[in-house]
């Protein structure tokens, strides 16, 4: 196994990201879950040969979780940098995944980092850190309707260069399935066609469409000999819905394909 990160380029995202890096601009990546946002950032880290620190945001994430805190040892208290502070000092890509999940007071610490100042203010210690020349800030979120209320404050989002991602186009998604699961081309094509039909269904009460990630799960099970309706049931239908009616409708669709 080699460790190179495999990524199928979708459009001009590499070019735009490189401009961001060249000019020290922070980047915001939007797109549905499982469409390749994280994979892209990992790929860019590899291409730029910079370390990457990924922070998965959630609603308990505090500013201290990002910046750092005082800890107690037998010799007294000492300061320990959080992951954001470490990356600001040492350089590298700091990737805040699902930033929309973080509390608004947490994202405010990014403000001085995301404008011309490029510095991090650590209130607790009074320290102001100038970002390392190789520091890049990248955030991502899924702008689905469940997230509309959460939003990102305009004062935060207007500090970023924005890029929209979507599921890869059919030819590329087929390549991805083959690469990630070793499934044959014909099966991969069928799965991608099925997915594009499910993605078009608006009358079913689906909270999200089938992601590239789920297609890869399905393809992996198929390449180990799992039968097709079982693989689709467990890797596509069950993760998408709890509604018995919707399950039935999706099963029908699967049977029409395979
Ligand atoms: N453009 C792509 N090139 C290669 N693999 C991809 C691509 N898009 C999606 N994938 C595959 O789909 C999986 C899910 O993508 P990921 O980046 O984790 O999604 P997201 O961060 O958008 O939720 C990845 O692990 C990868 O296997
Ligand atoms: Mg992700």
Coordinates of C-alpha atoms and ligand atoms in Angstrom, one line a residue:
X1 CA 0.0 0.0 0.0
X2 CA 1.3 3.4 -0.8
X3 CA 0.1 6.4 1.2
X4 CA -0.7 8.8 -1.6
X5 CA -4.0 10.4 -1.3
X6 CA -6.2 9.6 -4.4
X7 CA -8.4 12.5 -5.6
X8 CA -10.3 13.0 -8.8
X9 CA -10.3 16.6 -9.7
X10 CA -13.8 18.0 -10.3
X11 CA -13.3 21.4 -11.8
X12 CA -11.2 24.4 -10.9
X13 CA -11.0 23.7 -7.2
X14 CA -7.2 23.0 -7.3
X15 CA -6.6 26.3 -9.1
X16 CA -8.7 28.3 -6.7
X17 CA -7.2 26.6 -3.7
X18 CA -3.7 27.4 -5.0
X19 CA -4.7 31.1 -5.3
X20 CA -5.8 31.0 -1.7
X21 CA -2.5 29.6 -0.6
X22 CA -0.5 32.0 -2.7
X23 CA -2.3 35.0 -1.2
X24 CA -2.9 33.8 2.3
X25 CA -6.6 33.7 1.9
X26 CA -8.8 31.4 4.0
X27 CA -11.0 28.9 2.1
X28 CA -14.6 27.8 2.7
X29 CA -15.8 24.6 1.1
X30 CA -19.5 23.9 0.9
X31 CA -21.2 20.7 -0.2
X32 CA -23.3 17.7 0.8
X33 CA -22.0 15.1 3.1
X34 CA -19.7 12.4 1.5
X35 CA -19.0 14.4 -1.7
X36 CA -15.3 14.7 -1.4
X37 CA -14.6 17.8 0.7
X38 CA -12.3 16.2 3.2
X39 CA -10.6 14.1 0.6
X40 CA -9.9 17.3 -1.4
X41 CA -8.3 19.1 1.5
X42 CA -6.1 16.0 2.3
X43 CA -5.1 15.9 -1.3
X44 CA -4.1 19.6 -1.3
X45 CA -2.1 19.1 1.8
X46 CA -0.2 16.3 0.0
X47 CA 0.3 18.4 -3.1
X48 CA 1.6 21.4 -1.1
X49 CA 3.6 19.1 1.1
X50 CA 2.2 20.7 4.2
X51 CA 1.0 18.9 7.3
X52 CA -2.8 18.9 7.9
X53 CA -4.6 19.3 11.3
X54 CA -8.3 18.4 11.0
X55 CA -10.7 19.5 13.7
X56 CA -14.2 18.1 13.6
X57 CA -16.5 20.8 14.9
X58 CA -19.4 20.1 17.3
X59 CA -21.7 22.1 19.5
X60 CA -19.6 21.6 22.6
X61 CA -16.4 22.8 20.9
X62 CA -15.1 25.7 22.9
X63 CA -12.6 28.4 21.9
X64 CA -10.2 26.8 24.4
X65 CA -10.5 23.5 22.5
X66 CA -9.1 25.3 19.5
X67 CA -6.7 27.7 21.2
X68 CA -5.5 25.9 24.3
X69 CA -5.8 26.1 28.0
X70 CA -3.9 26.1 31.3
X71 CA -3.2 22.7 32.7
X72 CA -2.2 21.8 36.2
X73 CA 1.0 19.8 37.0
X74 CA 2.8 19.0 40.2
X75 CA 5.0 22.1 39.4
X76 CA 2.1 24.4 39.0
X77 CA 0.0 25.5 36.0
X78 CA 1.3 25.6 32.5
X79 CA -0.1 26.6 29.2
X80 CA -0.8 24.0 26.5
X81 CA -1.5 25.1 22.9
X82 CA -4.6 23.8 21.2
X83 CA -4.6 22.4 17.7
X84 CA -5.3 25.7 16.0
X85 CA -2.6 27.5 17.9
X86 CA -0.1 24.8 17.1
X87 CA -0.8 25.1 13.4
X88 CA -0.7 28.9 13.5
X89 CA 2.8 28.7 15.1
X90 CA 4.3 25.9 13.1
X91 CA 2.5 26.2 9.7
X92 CA 0.4 23.7 7.8
X93 CA -3.3 23.4 6.9
X94 CA -5.8 23.8 9.7
X95 CA -9.1 22.2 8.5
X96 CA -12.2 22.9 10.5
X97 CA -14.7 20.3 9.3
X98 CA -18.4 21.0 9.7
X99 CA -17.7 24.5 11.1
X100 CA -21.4 25.2 11.2
X101 CA -21.7 22.8 14.1
X102 CA -19.4 25.0 16.3
X103 CA -20.9 27.6 18.6
X104 CA -20.8 31.1 17.2
X105 CA -18.6 32.4 20.0
X106 CA -16.1 29.7 19.1
X107 CA -15.8 30.8 15.5
X108 CA -15.2 34.4 16.5
X109 CA -11.6 33.5 17.5
X110 CA -11.0 33.0 13.8
X111 CA -11.6 36.6 12.9
X112 CA -8.2 38.1 13.5
X113 CA -6.7 35.1 11.7
X114 CA -8.9 35.5 8.6
X115 CA -8.2 39.1 7.7
X116 CA -5.0 41.0 6.8
X117 CA -3.7 40.7 10.4
X118 CA -3.3 36.9 10.2
X119 CA -2.8 36.7 13.9
X120 CA -4.2 34.7 16.7
X121 CA -5.1 36.4 20.0
X122 CA -4.8 34.3 23.1
X123 CA -6.7 36.2 25.7
X124 CA -5.7 33.9 28.6
X125 CA -2.0 34.6 28.2
X126 CA -2.1 37.9 26.4
X127 CA -0.1 36.4 23.6
X128 CA -0.6 37.5 20.0
X129 CA 0.8 35.0 17.5
X130 CA 1.6 36.0 13.9
X131 CA 0.6 33.1 11.6
X132 CA 3.5 31.1 10.2
X133 CA 4.0 31.8 6.5
X134 CA 2.8 28.3 5.6
X135 CA -0.4 28.5 7.7
X136 CA -3.6 27.9 5.7
X137 CA -7.1 27.9 7.2
X138 CA -9.8 25.8 5.5
X139 CA -13.3 25.3 6.8
X140 CA -16.2 23.2 5.4
X141 CA -19.8 22.6 6.0
X142 CA -22.9 21.1 4.4
X143 CA -25.4 23.7 3.4
X144 CA -28.4 21.3 3.6
X145 CA -31.8 22.5 4.7
X146 CA -31.3 21.1 8.2
X147 CA -28.5 23.6 8.5
X148 CA -30.2 26.7 7.3
X149 CA -31.0 28.0 10.8
X150 CA -27.5 27.4 12.0
X151 CA -25.8 29.3 9.2
X152 CA -22.5 31.0 9.5
X153 CA -22.5 34.6 10.6
X154 CA -22.0 36.9 7.7
X155 CA -19.1 38.5 9.6
X156 CA -17.5 35.1 9.6
X157 CA -18.3 33.8 6.2
X158 CA -17.3 37.0 4.4
X159 CA -13.7 36.4 5.4
X160 CA -13.4 33.3 3.3
X161 CA -13.0 32.5 -0.4
X162 CA -16.0 30.2 -1.1
X163 CA -16.1 27.0 -3.2
X164 CA -19.2 24.8 -3.8
X165 CA -18.7 21.1 -4.2
X166 CA -21.2 18.5 -5.4
X167 CA -21.2 14.8 -6.0
X168 CA -18.7 14.0 -8.8
X169 CA -20.0 13.8 -12.3
X170 CA -20.9 10.3 -13.5
X171 CA -17.6 9.4 -15.3
X172 CA -15.5 10.5 -12.3
X173 CA -17.7 8.9 -9.7
X174 CA -17.4 5.6 -11.6
X175 CA -13.6 6.0 -11.6
X176 CA -13.7 6.7 -7.9
X177 CA -15.8 3.6 -7.1
X178 CA -13.4 1.4 -9.1
X179 CA -10.4 2.9 -7.5
X180 CA -11.7 2.7 -3.9
X181 CA -13.4 -0.7 -4.1
X182 CA -12.0 -2.6 -7.0
X183 CA -15.5 -3.2 -8.3
X184 CA -15.8 -3.8 -12.1
X185 CA -16.7 -1.0 -14.4
X186 CA -20.1 -2.2 -15.3
X187 CA -21.2 -2.5 -11.7
X188 CA -19.8 0.9 -10.9
X189 CA -21.7 2.4 -13.7
X190 CA -24.9 0.9 -12.6
X191 CA -24.4 2.1 -9.1
X192 CA -23.7 5.6 -10.3
X193 CA -26.9 5.6 -12.4
X194 CA -28.9 4.3 -9.5
X195 CA -27.4 7.1 -7.4
X196 CA -28.3 9.8 -9.9
X197 CA -31.9 8.6 -9.9
X198 CA -32.1 8.7 -6.1
X199 CA -30.5 12.1 -6.1
X200 CA -33.2 13.3 -8.5
X201 CA -36.0 12.0 -6.3
X202 CA -37.6 15.0 -4.6
X203 CA -40.9 13.4 -3.7
X204 CA -39.4 11.0 -1.2
X205 CA -38.9 12.4 2.2
X206 CA -35.1 11.9 2.2
X207 CA -33.0 14.0 4.5
X208 CA -30.0 13.7 2.3
X209 CA -29.1 12.1 -1.1
X210 CA -26.9 9.1 -1.5
X211 CA -23.3 10.2 -1.1
X212 CA -20.2 9.0 -3.0
X213 CA -19.2 7.6 0.4
X214 CA -22.2 5.3 0.5
X215 CA -21.7 4.2 -3.0
X216 CA -18.2 3.2 -2.1
X217 CA -19.5 1.1 0.8
X218 CA -21.9 -0.6 -1.5
X219 CA -19.2 -1.3 -4.1
X220 CA -16.9 -2.7 -1.4
X221 CA -19.5 -5.1 -0.2
X222 CA -20.2 -6.1 -3.8
X223 CA -16.6 -6.7 -4.6
X224 CA -16.5 -9.1 -1.6
X225 CA -19.3 -11.1 -3.1
X226 CA -22.3 -9.7 -1.2
X227 CA -25.5 -9.9 -3.2
X228 CA -26.7 -6.7 -4.8
X229 CA -30.0 -6.2 -3.0
X230 CA -28.4 -6.8 0.4
X231 CA -25.5 -4.4 -0.4
X232 CA -27.9 -1.7 -1.6
X233 CA -30.2 -2.2 1.4
X234 CA -27.5 -1.9 4.0
X235 CA -25.2 0.7 2.3
X236 CA -27.8 2.9 0.6
X237 CA -31.3 2.5 1.8
X238 CA -30.9 2.0 5.6
X239 CA -28.4 4.9 6.0
X240 CA -30.8 7.2 4.0
X241 CA -34.1 6.7 5.7
X242 CA -36.1 5.3 8.6
X243 CA -39.5 5.6 6.8
X244 CA -40.9 2.2 5.8
X245 CA -42.6 3.7 2.8
X246 CA -39.4 5.3 1.6
X247 CA -37.6 2.0 2.1
X248 CA -40.1 0.3 -0.1
X249 CA -39.9 2.9 -2.8
X250 CA -36.1 2.8 -2.8
X251 CA -36.1 -1.1 -2.9
X252 CA -38.3 -0.9 -6.0
X253 CA -35.8 1.4 -7.6
X254 CA -32.9 -0.9 -6.8
X255 CA -34.8 -3.9 -8.2
X256 CA -35.4 -2.0 -11.4
X257 CA -31.6 -1.6 -11.8
X258 CA -30.3 -4.9 -10.7
Ligands
LIG1 N1 -13.2 13.6 -6.0 C1 -12.9 12.5 -5.3 N2 -11.8 11.8 -5.6 C2 -11.5 10.6 -4.9 N3 -12.3 10.1 -3.9 C3 -13.4 10.8 -3.6 C4 -13.8 12.0 -4.3 N4 -15.0 12.4 -3.8 C5 -15.3 11.5 -2.9 N5 -14.4 10.6 -2.8 C6 -14.5 9.4 -1.9 O1 -15.7 9.6 -1.1 C7 -15.4 9.4 0.3 C8 -16.1 10.5 1.0 O2 -15.6 11.8 0.8 P1 -15.2 12.8 1.9 O3 -14.1 13.7 1.4 O4 -15.0 12.1 3.2 O5 -16.6 13.6 2.0 P2 -17.0 14.9 2.8 O6 -15.9 15.4 3.5 O7 -17.5 15.8 1.7 O8 -18.2 14.5 3.7 C9 -13.9 9.6 0.4 O9 -13.3 8.8 1.4 C10 -13.4 9.1 -1.0 O10 -13.2 7.7 -0.9
LIG2 MG1 -15.7 15.5 5.7

